[in-house]
mmCIF file of N, CA and C in Angstrom:
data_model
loop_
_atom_site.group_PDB
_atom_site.id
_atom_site.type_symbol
_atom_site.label_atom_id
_atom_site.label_comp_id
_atom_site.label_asym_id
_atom_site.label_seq_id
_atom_site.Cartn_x
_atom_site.Cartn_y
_atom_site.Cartn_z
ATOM 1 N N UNK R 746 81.695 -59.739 -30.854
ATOM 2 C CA UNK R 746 81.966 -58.385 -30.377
ATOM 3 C C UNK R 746 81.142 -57.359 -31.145
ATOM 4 N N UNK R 747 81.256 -57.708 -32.251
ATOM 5 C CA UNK R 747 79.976 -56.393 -33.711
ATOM 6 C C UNK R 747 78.809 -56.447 -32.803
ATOM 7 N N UNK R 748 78.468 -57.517 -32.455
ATOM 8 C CA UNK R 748 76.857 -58.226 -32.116
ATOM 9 C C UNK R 748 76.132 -57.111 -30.559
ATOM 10 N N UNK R 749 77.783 -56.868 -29.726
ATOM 11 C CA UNK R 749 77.407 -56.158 -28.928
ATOM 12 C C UNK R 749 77.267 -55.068 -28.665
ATOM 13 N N UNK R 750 77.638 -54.171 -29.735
ATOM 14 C CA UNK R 750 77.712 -52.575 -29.701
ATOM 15 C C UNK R 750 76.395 -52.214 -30.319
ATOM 16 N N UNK R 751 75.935 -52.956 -31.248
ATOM 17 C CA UNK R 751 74.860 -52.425 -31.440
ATOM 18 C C UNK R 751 73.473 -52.503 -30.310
ATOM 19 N N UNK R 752 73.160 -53.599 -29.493
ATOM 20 C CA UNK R 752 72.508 -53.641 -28.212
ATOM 21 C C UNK R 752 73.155 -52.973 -27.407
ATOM 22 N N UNK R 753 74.156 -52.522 -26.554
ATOM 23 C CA UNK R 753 74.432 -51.486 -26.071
ATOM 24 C C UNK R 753 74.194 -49.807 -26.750
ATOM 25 N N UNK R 754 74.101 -49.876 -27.629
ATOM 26 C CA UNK R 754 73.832 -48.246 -28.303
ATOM 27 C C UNK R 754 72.112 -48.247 -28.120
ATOM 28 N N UNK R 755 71.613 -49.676 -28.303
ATOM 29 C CA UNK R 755 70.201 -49.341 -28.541
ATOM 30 C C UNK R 755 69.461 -49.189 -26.482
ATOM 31 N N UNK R 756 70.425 -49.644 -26.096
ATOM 32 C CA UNK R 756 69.733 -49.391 -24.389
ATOM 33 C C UNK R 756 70.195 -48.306 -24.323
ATOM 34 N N UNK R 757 71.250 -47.604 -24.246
ATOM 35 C CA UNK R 757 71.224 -46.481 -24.339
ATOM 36 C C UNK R 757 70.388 -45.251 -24.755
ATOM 37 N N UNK R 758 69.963 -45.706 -26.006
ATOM 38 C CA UNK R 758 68.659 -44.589 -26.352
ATOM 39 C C UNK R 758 67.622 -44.671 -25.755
ATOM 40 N N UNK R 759 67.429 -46.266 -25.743
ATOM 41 C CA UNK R 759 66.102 -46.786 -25.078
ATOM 42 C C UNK R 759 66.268 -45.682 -23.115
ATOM 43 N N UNK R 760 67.184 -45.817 -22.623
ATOM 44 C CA UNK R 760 67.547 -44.807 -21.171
ATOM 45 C C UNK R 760 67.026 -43.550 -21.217
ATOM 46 N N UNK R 761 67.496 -42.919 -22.402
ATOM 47 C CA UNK R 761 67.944 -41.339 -22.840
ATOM 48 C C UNK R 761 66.030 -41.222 -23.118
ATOM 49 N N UNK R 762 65.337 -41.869 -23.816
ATOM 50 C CA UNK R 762 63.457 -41.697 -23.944
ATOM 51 C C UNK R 762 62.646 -41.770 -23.110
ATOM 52 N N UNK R 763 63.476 -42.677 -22.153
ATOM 53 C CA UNK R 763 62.533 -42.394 -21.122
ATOM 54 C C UNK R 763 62.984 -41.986 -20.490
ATOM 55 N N UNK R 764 64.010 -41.435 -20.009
ATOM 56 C CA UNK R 764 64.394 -40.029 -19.207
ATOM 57 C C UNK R 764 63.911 -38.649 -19.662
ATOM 58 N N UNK R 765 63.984 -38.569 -21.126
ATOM 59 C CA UNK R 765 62.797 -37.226 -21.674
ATOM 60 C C UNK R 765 61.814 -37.725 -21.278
ATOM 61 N N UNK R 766 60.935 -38.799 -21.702
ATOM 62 C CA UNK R 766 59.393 -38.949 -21.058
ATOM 63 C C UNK R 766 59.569 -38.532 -19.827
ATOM 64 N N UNK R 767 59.850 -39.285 -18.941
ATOM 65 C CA UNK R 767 59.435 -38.650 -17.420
ATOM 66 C C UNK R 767 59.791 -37.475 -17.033
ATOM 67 N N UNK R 768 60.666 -36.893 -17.776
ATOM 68 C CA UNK R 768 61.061 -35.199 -17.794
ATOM 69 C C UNK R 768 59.663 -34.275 -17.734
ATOM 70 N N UNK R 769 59.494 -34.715 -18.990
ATOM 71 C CA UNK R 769 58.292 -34.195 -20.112
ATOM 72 C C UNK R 769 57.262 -34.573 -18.936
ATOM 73 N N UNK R 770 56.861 -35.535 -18.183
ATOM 74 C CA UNK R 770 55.778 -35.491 -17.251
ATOM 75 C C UNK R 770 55.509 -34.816 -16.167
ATOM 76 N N UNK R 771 57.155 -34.552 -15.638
ATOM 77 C CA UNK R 771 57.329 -33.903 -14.162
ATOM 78 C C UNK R 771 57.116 -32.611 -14.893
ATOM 79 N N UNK R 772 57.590 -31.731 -15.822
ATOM 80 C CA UNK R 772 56.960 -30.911 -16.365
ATOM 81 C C UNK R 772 55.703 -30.479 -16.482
ATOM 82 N N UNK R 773 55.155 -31.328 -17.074
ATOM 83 C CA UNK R 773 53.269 -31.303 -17.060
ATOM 84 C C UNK R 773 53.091 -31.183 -15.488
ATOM 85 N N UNK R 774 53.019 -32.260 -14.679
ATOM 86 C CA UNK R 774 52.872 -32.106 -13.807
ATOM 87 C C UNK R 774 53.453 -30.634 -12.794
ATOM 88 N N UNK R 775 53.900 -30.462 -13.065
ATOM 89 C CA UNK R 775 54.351 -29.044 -12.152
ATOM 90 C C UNK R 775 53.444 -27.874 -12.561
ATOM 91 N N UNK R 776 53.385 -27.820 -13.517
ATOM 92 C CA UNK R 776 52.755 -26.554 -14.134
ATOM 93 C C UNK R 776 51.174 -27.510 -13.889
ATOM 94 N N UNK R 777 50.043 -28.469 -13.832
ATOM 95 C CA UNK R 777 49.211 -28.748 -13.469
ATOM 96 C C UNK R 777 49.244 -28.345 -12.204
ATOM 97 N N UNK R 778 50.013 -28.426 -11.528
ATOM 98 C CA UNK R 778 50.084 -28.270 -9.834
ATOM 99 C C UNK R 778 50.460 -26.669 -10.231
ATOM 100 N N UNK R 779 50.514 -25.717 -10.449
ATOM 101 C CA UNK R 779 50.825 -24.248 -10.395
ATOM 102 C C UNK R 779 49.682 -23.660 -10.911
ATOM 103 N N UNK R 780 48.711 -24.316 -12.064
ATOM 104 C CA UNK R 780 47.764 -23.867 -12.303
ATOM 105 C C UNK R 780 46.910 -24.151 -11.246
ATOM 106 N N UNK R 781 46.718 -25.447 -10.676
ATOM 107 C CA UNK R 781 45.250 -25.587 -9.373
ATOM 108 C C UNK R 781 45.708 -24.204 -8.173
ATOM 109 N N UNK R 782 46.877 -24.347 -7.929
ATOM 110 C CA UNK R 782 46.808 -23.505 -6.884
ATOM 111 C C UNK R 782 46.849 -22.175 -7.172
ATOM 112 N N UNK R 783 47.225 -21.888 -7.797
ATOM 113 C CA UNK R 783 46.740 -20.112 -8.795
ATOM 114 C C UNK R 783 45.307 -19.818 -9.116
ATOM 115 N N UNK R 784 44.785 -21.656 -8.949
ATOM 116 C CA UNK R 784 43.572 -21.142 -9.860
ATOM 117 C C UNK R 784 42.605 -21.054 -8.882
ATOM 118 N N UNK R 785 42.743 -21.742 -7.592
ATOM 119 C CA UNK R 785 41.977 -21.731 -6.397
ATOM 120 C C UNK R 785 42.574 -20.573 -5.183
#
């Protein structure tokens, strides 16, 4: 039972990083897409 809380806490973070990463991209990406068309 010890053995399993710690692999469950660690997928959890492992979820939570790459949900900021792809945050953090759709971000970039939006504002890349707001600059082309502002800029053209």
């Amino acid at each position: 039972m010890k053995r399993i809380i710690p692999v469950y806490i660690f997928q959890q973070v492992n979820v939570l990083l790459v949900s900021l990463y792809l945050l953090k991209f759709l971000c970039i990406g939006e504002l890349t897409i707001l600059q082309i068309l502002y800029g053209s």
